[in-house]
Amino acid sequence: MEIFFYNVTINEISIEEDDWVGAFNDNLCVGARKWDTSQCNNGVCDLLIMGNDGNVYSEGYCDSGDIPTFKIYDVSENAYYDAIPSGTYPWQSFDFNAIDNLNVIPDCNGEIGGNSYEDMCGICDNDSSNDCAQDCS
């Protein structure tokens, strides 16, 4: 599978040419590319996502229907961030797709790469033990 990305950003700012974009199937990296858009077709870079061909070396790679996830490695921060694509496509062998934007956004506390979320009570945290309506006071 090959996906073309038109914009790759961290908090709506284009990533730098030394940064990397990776595709993952669960926690296994199944594709990665240094994001130097000057080396891409009119600034639109692609990412090849590898699939399981039945051999031992490809165990854990994508199978038909798997939805890959993405991470951005920010070299200047020496940090990996989960990235959200503007569209999702199930993996298919020899498939070609385009995604308008792959972005790392701040969580509800404004932290880039944070994992806090607003629960049913309107509380921004990453504590799932207080997410039910009965926990709201």
PDB file of N, CA and C in Angstrom, residues 50-127:
ATOM      1  N   MET A  50       4.141  -1.783   4.411  1.00  0.00           N
ATOM      2  CA  MET A  50       4.412  -3.167   4.072  1.00  0.00           C
ATOM      3  C   MET A  50       3.344  -4.113   4.617  1.00  0.00           C
ATOM      4  N   GLY A  51       3.110  -5.188   3.845  1.00  0.00           N
ATOM      5  CA  GLY A  51       2.119  -6.185   4.229  1.00  0.00           C
ATOM      6  C   GLY A  51       2.740  -7.549   4.469  1.00  0.00           C
ATOM      7  N   ASN A  52       1.967  -8.392   5.104  1.00  0.00           N
ATOM      8  CA  ASN A  52       2.366  -9.757   5.411  1.00  0.00           C
ATOM      9  C   ASN A  52       2.251 -10.603   4.150  1.00  0.00           C
ATOM     10  N   ASP A  53       3.380 -11.178   3.709  1.00  0.00           N
ATOM     11  CA  ASP A  53       3.347 -12.033   2.519  1.00  0.00           C
ATOM     12  C   ASP A  53       3.409 -13.515   2.870  1.00  0.00           C
ATOM     13  N   GLY A  54       3.232 -13.837   4.164  1.00  0.00           N
ATOM     14  CA  GLY A  54       3.226 -15.230   4.592  1.00  0.00           C
ATOM     15  C   GLY A  54       4.573 -15.748   5.050  1.00  0.00           C
ATOM     16  N   ASN A  55       5.636 -14.981   4.821  1.00  0.00           N
ATOM     17  CA  ASN A  55       6.956 -15.392   5.279  1.00  0.00           C
ATOM     18  C   ASN A  55       7.182 -14.928   6.714  1.00  0.00           C
ATOM     19  N   VAL A  56       8.101 -15.590   7.403  1.00  0.00           N
ATOM     20  CA  VAL A  56       8.382 -15.282   8.801  1.00  0.00           C
ATOM     21  C   VAL A  56       8.800 -13.824   8.986  1.00  0.00           C
ATOM     22  N   TYR A  57       9.619 -13.295   8.052  1.00  0.00           N
ATOM     23  CA  TYR A  57      10.113 -11.929   8.207  1.00  0.00           C
ATOM     24  C   TYR A  57       8.998 -10.877   8.176  1.00  0.00           C
ATOM     25  N   SER A  58       7.842 -11.200   7.616  1.00  0.00           N
ATOM     26  CA  SER A  58       6.762 -10.212   7.523  1.00  0.00           C
ATOM     27  C   SER A  58       5.646 -10.470   8.537  1.00  0.00           C
ATOM     28  N   GLU A  59       5.895 -11.354   9.492  1.00  0.00           N
ATOM     29  CA  GLU A  59       4.908 -11.624  10.536  1.00  0.00           C
ATOM     30  C   GLU A  59       4.614 -10.339  11.312  1.00  0.00           C
ATOM     31  N   GLY A  60       3.337 -10.012  11.441  1.00  0.00           N
ATOM     32  CA  GLY A  60       2.929  -8.792  12.139  1.00  0.00           C
ATOM     33  C   GLY A  60       2.733  -7.609  11.215  1.00  0.00           C
ATOM     34  N   TYR A  61       3.186  -7.726   9.951  1.00  0.00           N
ATOM     35  CA  TYR A  61       2.933  -6.670   8.969  1.00  0.00           C
ATOM     36  C   TYR A  61       1.441  -6.659   8.665  1.00  0.00           C
ATOM     37  N   CYS A  62       0.980  -5.669   7.936  1.00  0.00           N
ATOM     38  CA  CYS A  62      -0.446  -5.496   7.659  1.00  0.00           C
ATOM     39  C   CYS A  62      -1.018  -6.641   6.838  1.00  0.00           C
ATOM     40  N   ASP A  63      -2.239  -7.029   7.202  1.00  0.00           N
ATOM     41  CA  ASP A  63      -3.058  -7.941   6.419  1.00  0.00           C
ATOM     42  C   ASP A  63      -4.202  -7.128   5.837  1.00  0.00           C
ATOM     43  N   SER A  64      -4.829  -7.646   4.792  1.00  0.00           N
ATOM     44  CA  SER A  64      -5.961  -6.947   4.179  1.00  0.00           C
ATOM     45  C   SER A  64      -6.972  -6.540   5.242  1.00  0.00           C
ATOM     46  N   GLY A  65      -7.360  -5.270   5.209  1.00  0.00           N
ATOM     47  CA  GLY A  65      -8.346  -4.745   6.144  1.00  0.00           C
ATOM     48  C   GLY A  65      -7.776  -4.073   7.372  1.00  0.00           C
ATOM     49  N   ASP A  66      -6.487  -4.314   7.692  1.00  0.00           N
ATOM     50  CA  ASP A  66      -5.872  -3.631   8.842  1.00  0.00           C
ATOM     51  C   ASP A  66      -5.825  -2.127   8.576  1.00  0.00           C
ATOM     52  N   ILE A  67      -6.016  -1.342   9.611  1.00  0.00           N
ATOM     53  CA  ILE A  67      -5.937   0.117   9.507  1.00  0.00           C
ATOM     54  C   ILE A  67      -4.611   0.554  10.149  1.00  0.00           C
ATOM     55  N   PRO A  68      -3.654   1.021   9.347  1.00  0.00           N
ATOM     56  CA  PRO A  68      -2.386   1.458   9.939  1.00  0.00           C
ATOM     57  C   PRO A  68      -2.567   2.751  10.739  1.00  0.00           C
ATOM     58  N   THR A  69      -1.733   2.907  11.750  1.00  0.00           N
ATOM     59  CA  THR A  69      -1.671   4.152  12.513  1.00  0.00           C
ATOM     60  C   THR A  69      -0.341   4.826  12.177  1.00  0.00           C
ATOM     61  N   PHE A  70      -0.213   6.088  12.602  1.00  0.00           N
ATOM     62  CA  PHE A  70       0.957   6.866  12.204  1.00  0.00           C
ATOM     63  C   PHE A  70       1.580   7.572  13.397  1.00  0.00           C
ATOM     64  N   LYS A  71       2.887   7.737  13.316  1.00  0.00           N
ATOM     65  CA  LYS A  71       3.643   8.512  14.296  1.00  0.00           C
ATOM     66  C   LYS A  71       4.571   9.447  13.539  1.00  0.00           C
ATOM     67  N   ILE A  72       4.848  10.566  14.165  1.00  0.00           N
ATOM     68  CA  ILE A  72       5.835  11.506  13.641  1.00  0.00           C
ATOM     69  C   ILE A  72       6.970  11.579  14.651  1.00  0.00           C
ATOM     70  N   TYR A  73       8.201  11.433  14.153  1.00  0.00           N
ATOM     71  CA  TYR A  73       9.373  11.627  14.996  1.00  0.00           C
ATOM     72  C   TYR A  73       9.900  13.026  14.731  1.00  0.00           C
ATOM     73  N   ASP A  74       9.844  13.864  15.757  1.00  0.00           N
ATOM     74  CA  ASP A  74      10.327  15.241  15.693  1.00  0.00           C
ATOM     75  C   ASP A  74      11.778  15.238  16.167  1.00  0.00           C
ATOM     76  N   VAL A  75      12.708  15.388  15.225  1.00  0.00           N
ATOM     77  CA  VAL A  75      14.135  15.322  15.538  1.00  0.00           C
ATOM     78  C   VAL A  75      14.533  16.409  16.526  1.00  0.00           C
ATOM     79  N   SER A  76      14.013  17.630  16.338  1.00  0.00           N
ATOM     80  CA  SER A  76      14.423  18.748  17.195  1.00  0.00           C
ATOM     81  C   SER A  76      14.006  18.554  18.646  1.00  0.00           C
ATOM     82  N   GLU A  77      12.932  17.820  18.877  1.00  0.00           N
ATOM     83  CA  GLU A  77      12.454  17.550  20.241  1.00  0.00           C
ATOM     84  C   GLU A  77      12.861  16.159  20.721  1.00  0.00           C
ATOM     85  N   ASN A  78      13.438  15.349  19.812  1.00  0.00           N
ATOM     86  CA  ASN A  78      13.755  13.952  20.099  1.00  0.00           C
ATOM     87  C   ASN A  78      12.530  13.256  20.706  1.00  0.00           C
ATOM     88  N   ALA A  79      11.380  13.412  20.005  1.00  0.00           N
ATOM     89  CA  ALA A  79      10.120  12.887  20.540  1.00  0.00           C
ATOM     90  C   ALA A  79       9.284  12.262  19.431  1.00  0.00           C
ATOM     91  N   TYR A  80       8.582  11.187  19.807  1.00  0.00           N
ATOM     92  CA  TYR A  80       7.619  10.527  18.921  1.00  0.00           C
ATOM     93  C   TYR A  80       6.222  10.966  19.323  1.00  0.00           C
ATOM     94  N   TYR A  81       5.394  11.282  18.329  1.00  0.00           N
ATOM     95  CA  TYR A  81       4.025  11.713  18.583  1.00  0.00           C
ATOM     96  C   TYR A  81       3.059  10.881  17.749  1.00  0.00           C
ATOM     97  N   ASP A  82       1.940  10.496  18.364  1.00  0.00           N
ATOM     98  CA  ASP A  82       0.863   9.876  17.601  1.00  0.00           C
ATOM     99  C   ASP A  82       0.278  10.934  16.685  1.00  0.00           C
ATOM    100  N   ALA A  83       0.040  10.565  15.430  1.00  0.00           N
ATOM    101  CA  ALA A  83      -0.473  11.511  14.448  1.00  0.00           C
ATOM    102  C   ALA A  83      -1.840  11.034  13.949  1.00  0.00           C
ATOM    103  N   ILE A  84      -2.693  11.985  13.654  1.00  0.00           N
ATOM    104  CA  ILE A  84      -4.060  11.697  13.226  1.00  0.00           C
ATOM    105  C   ILE A  84      -4.204  12.043  11.744  1.00  0.00           C
ATOM    106  N   PRO A  85      -4.560  11.042  10.922  1.00  0.00           N
ATOM    107  CA  PRO A  85      -4.759  11.329   9.496  1.00  0.00           C
ATOM    108  C   PRO A  85      -6.151  11.915   9.248  1.00  0.00           C
ATOM    109  N   SER A  86      -6.271  12.717   8.200  1.00  0.00           N
ATOM    110  CA  SER A  86      -7.578  13.283   7.852  1.00  0.00           C
ATOM    111  C   SER A  86      -8.496  12.241   7.222  1.00  0.00           C
ATOM    112  N   GLY A  87      -7.956  11.103   6.859  1.00  0.00           N
ATOM    113  CA  GLY A  87      -8.753   9.994   6.337  1.00  0.00           C
ATOM    114  C   GLY A  87      -8.074   8.689   6.671  1.00  0.00           C
ATOM    115  N   THR A  88      -8.837   7.611   6.682  1.00  0.00           N
ATOM    116  CA  THR A  88      -8.249   6.301   6.953  1.00  0.00           C
ATOM    117  C   THR A  88      -8.611   5.347   5.825  1.00  0.00           C
ATOM    118  N   TYR A  89      -7.690   4.452   5.543  1.00  0.00           N
ATOM    119  CA  TYR A  89      -7.888   3.457   4.499  1.00  0.00           C
ATOM    120  C   TYR A  89      -7.429   2.108   5.026  1.00  0.00           C
ATOM    121  N   PRO A  90      -8.239   1.077   4.854  1.00  0.00           N
ATOM    122  CA  PRO A  90      -7.776  -0.257   5.229  1.00  0.00           C
ATOM    123  C   PRO A  90      -6.669  -0.715   4.281  1.00  0.00           C
ATOM    124  N   TRP A  91      -5.697  -1.419   4.838  1.00  0.00           N
ATOM    125  CA  TRP A  91      -4.561  -1.866   4.042  1.00  0.00           C
ATOM    126  C   TRP A  91      -5.033  -2.865   2.991  1.00  0.00           C
ATOM    127  N   GLN A  92      -4.559  -2.671   1.767  1.00  0.00           N
ATOM    128  CA  GLN A  92      -4.767  -3.592   0.650  1.00  0.00           C
ATOM    129  C   GLN A  92      -3.478  -3.628  -0.155  1.00  0.00           C
ATOM    130  N   SER A  93      -3.088  -4.790  -0.585  1.00  0.00           N
ATOM    131  CA  SER A  93      -1.888  -4.935  -1.394  1.00  0.00           C
ATOM    132  C   SER A  93      -2.017  -4.137  -2.693  1.00  0.00           C
ATOM    133  N   PHE A  94      -0.981  -3.404  -3.034  1.00  0.00           N
ATOM    134  CA  PHE A  94      -0.887  -2.602  -4.263  1.00  0.00           C
ATOM    135  C   PHE A  94      -1.921  -1.479  -4.339  1.00  0.00           C
ATOM    136  N   ASP A  95      -2.434  -1.027  -3.195  1.00  0.00           N
ATOM    137  CA  ASP A  95      -3.410   0.055  -3.164  1.00  0.00           C
ATOM    138  C   ASP A  95      -2.680   1.394  -3.117  1.00  0.00           C
ATOM    139  N   PHE A  96      -3.274   2.418  -3.726  1.00  0.00           N
ATOM    140  CA  PHE A  96      -2.741   3.781  -3.706  1.00  0.00           C
ATOM    141  C   PHE A  96      -3.811   4.696  -3.142  1.00  0.00           C
ATOM    142  N   ASN A  97      -3.437   5.536  -2.168  1.00  0.00           N
ATOM    143  CA  ASN A  97      -4.380   6.457  -1.544  1.00  0.00           C
ATOM    144  C   ASN A  97      -3.703   7.795  -1.285  1.00  0.00           C
ATOM    145  N   ALA A  98      -4.515   8.809  -1.050  1.00  0.00           N
ATOM    146  CA  ALA A  98      -4.001  10.140  -0.718  1.00  0.00           C
ATOM    147  C   ALA A  98      -4.699  10.638   0.541  1.00  0.00           C
ATOM    148  N   ILE A  99      -3.929  11.258   1.410  1.00  0.00           N
ATOM    149  CA  ILE A  99      -4.452  11.847   2.640  1.00  0.00           C
ATOM    150  C   ILE A  99      -4.059  13.316   2.642  1.00  0.00           C
ATOM    151  N   ASP A 100      -5.052  14.173   2.857  1.00  0.00           N
ATOM    152  CA  ASP A 100      -4.803  15.617   2.843  1.00  0.00           C
ATOM    153  C   ASP A 100      -3.868  16.056   3.954  1.00  0.00           C
ATOM    154  N   ASN A 101      -4.108  15.548   5.186  1.00  0.00           N
ATOM    155  CA  ASN A 101      -3.333  16.044   6.316  1.00  0.00           C
ATOM    156  C   ASN A 101      -3.079  14.941   7.335  1.00  0.00           C
ATOM    157  N   LEU A 102      -1.858  14.887   7.810  1.00  0.00           N
ATOM    158  CA  LEU A 102      -1.473  14.044   8.938  1.00  0.00           C
ATOM    159  C   LEU A 102      -0.967  15.013   9.994  1.00  0.00           C
ATOM    160  N   ASN A 103      -1.632  15.045  11.155  1.00  0.00           N
ATOM    161  CA  ASN A 103      -1.344  16.099  12.123  1.00  0.00           C
ATOM    162  C   ASN A 103      -1.223  15.549  13.537  1.00  0.00           C
ATOM    163  N   VAL A 104      -0.304  16.130  14.283  1.00  0.00           N
ATOM    164  CA  VAL A 104      -0.222  15.928  15.728  1.00  0.00           C
ATOM    165  C   VAL A 104      -0.913  17.133  16.345  1.00  0.00           C
ATOM    166  N   ILE A 105      -1.914  16.872  17.156  1.00  0.00           N
ATOM    167  CA  ILE A 105      -2.659  17.970  17.774  1.00  0.00           C
ATOM    168  C   ILE A 105      -2.456  17.952  19.282  1.00  0.00           C
ATOM    169  N   PRO A 106      -2.597  19.102  19.924  1.00  0.00           N
ATOM    170  CA  PRO A 106      -2.487  19.119  21.386  1.00  0.00           C
ATOM    171  C   PRO A 106      -3.695  18.437  22.019  1.00  0.00           C
ATOM    172  N   ASP A 107      -3.476  17.865  23.202  1.00  0.00           N
ATOM    173  CA  ASP A 107      -4.604  17.288  23.927  1.00  0.00           C
ATOM    174  C   ASP A 107      -5.403  18.412  24.588  1.00  0.00           C
ATOM    175  N   CYS A 108      -6.414  18.079  25.372  1.00  0.00           N
ATOM    176  CA  CYS A 108      -7.279  19.110  25.962  1.00  0.00           C
ATOM    177  C   CYS A 108      -6.559  19.995  26.978  1.00  0.00           C
ATOM    178  N   ASN A 109      -5.364  19.595  27.428  1.00  0.00           N
ATOM    179  CA  ASN A 109      -4.546  20.442  28.305  1.00  0.00           C
ATOM    180  C   ASN A 109      -3.563  21.292  27.508  1.00  0.00           C
ATOM    181  N   GLY A 110      -3.617  21.181  26.167  1.00  0.00           N
ATOM    182  CA  GLY A 110      -2.723  21.957  25.318  1.00  0.00           C
ATOM    183  C   GLY A 110      -1.346  21.351  25.150  1.00  0.00           C
ATOM    184  N   GLU A 111      -1.158  20.101  25.580  1.00  0.00           N
ATOM    185  CA  GLU A 111       0.150  19.453  25.511  1.00  0.00           C
ATOM    186  C   GLU A 111       0.295  18.670  24.204  1.00  0.00           C
ATOM    187  N   ILE A 112       1.304  19.025  23.404  1.00  0.00           N
ATOM    188  CA  ILE A 112       1.593  18.283  22.175  1.00  0.00           C
ATOM    189  C   ILE A 112       2.057  16.886  22.570  1.00  0.00           C
ATOM    190  N   GLY A 113       1.420  15.891  22.003  1.00  0.00           N
ATOM    191  CA  GLY A 113       1.765  14.509  22.333  1.00  0.00           C
ATOM    192  C   GLY A 113       1.165  14.030  23.634  1.00  0.00           C
ATOM    193  N   GLY A 114       0.360  14.873  24.285  1.00  0.00           N
ATOM    194  CA  GLY A 114      -0.286  14.471  25.533  1.00  0.00           C
ATOM    195  C   GLY A 114      -1.408  13.482  25.292  1.00  0.00           C
ATOM    196  N   ASN A 115      -1.849  12.827  26.366  1.00  0.00           N
ATOM    197  CA  ASN A 115      -2.910  11.833  26.215  1.00  0.00           C
ATOM    198  C   ASN A 115      -4.125  12.124  27.083  1.00  0.00           C
ATOM    199  N   SER A 116      -4.277  13.367  27.515  1.00  0.00           N
ATOM    200  CA  SER A 116      -5.461  13.740  28.277  1.00  0.00           C
ATOM    201  C   SER A 116      -6.634  13.929  27.330  1.00  0.00           C
ATOM    202  N   TYR A 117      -7.830  13.703  27.855  1.00  0.00           N
ATOM    203  CA  TYR A 117      -9.054  13.851  27.075  1.00  0.00           C
ATOM    204  C   TYR A 117     -10.149  14.359  27.997  1.00  0.00           C
ATOM    205  N   GLU A 118     -11.170  14.970  27.411  1.00  0.00           N
ATOM    206  CA  GLU A 118     -12.284  15.465  28.211  1.00  0.00           C
ATOM    207  C   GLU A 118     -13.281  14.339  28.424  1.00  0.00           C
ATOM    208  N   ASP A 119     -13.548  14.014  29.706  1.00  0.00           N
ATOM    209  CA  ASP A 119     -14.451  12.908  30.018  1.00  0.00           C
ATOM    210  C   ASP A 119     -15.906  13.386  30.080  1.00  0.00           C
ATOM    211  N   MET A 120     -16.813  12.499  30.474  1.00  0.00           N
ATOM    212  CA  MET A 120     -18.247  12.802  30.520  1.00  0.00           C
ATOM    213  C   MET A 120     -18.573  13.934  31.484  1.00  0.00           C
ATOM    214  N   CYS A 121     -17.696  14.177  32.436  1.00  0.00           N
ATOM    215  CA  CYS A 121     -17.920  15.228  33.428  1.00  0.00           C
ATOM    216  C   CYS A 121     -17.339  16.571  32.988  1.00  0.00           C
ATOM    217  N   GLY A 122     -16.709  16.583  31.830  1.00  0.00           N
ATOM    218  CA  GLY A 122     -16.075  17.811  31.356  1.00  0.00           C
ATOM    219  C   GLY A 122     -14.710  18.030  31.965  1.00  0.00           C
ATOM    220  N   ILE A 123     -14.134  16.985  32.576  1.00  0.00           N
ATOM    221  CA  ILE A 123     -12.813  17.062  33.201  1.00  0.00           C
ATOM    222  C   ILE A 123     -11.765  16.598  32.192  1.00  0.00           C
ATOM    223  N   CYS A 124     -10.718  17.379  32.043  1.00  0.00           N
ATOM    224  CA  CYS A 124      -9.621  17.034  31.138  1.00  0.00           C
ATOM    225  C   CYS A 124      -8.524  16.352  31.955  1.00  0.00           C
ATOM    226  N   ASP A 125      -8.389  15.047  31.749  1.00  0.00           N
ATOM    227  CA  ASP A 125      -7.338  14.274  32.408  1.00  0.00           C
ATOM    228  C   ASP A 125      -7.131  12.986  31.628  1.00  0.00           C
ATOM    229  N   ASN A 126      -6.266  12.128  32.124  1.00  0.00           N
ATOM    230  CA  ASN A 126      -6.079  10.822  31.492  1.00  0.00           C
ATOM    231  C   ASN A 126      -6.360   9.705  32.490  1.00  0.00           C
ATOM    232  N   ASP A 127      -7.340   9.954  33.364  1.00  0.00           N
ATOM    233  CA  ASP A 127      -7.737   8.998  34.393  1.00  0.00           C
ATOM    234  C   ASP A 127      -9.075   8.375  34.015  1.00  0.00           C
TER     235      ASP A 127
END
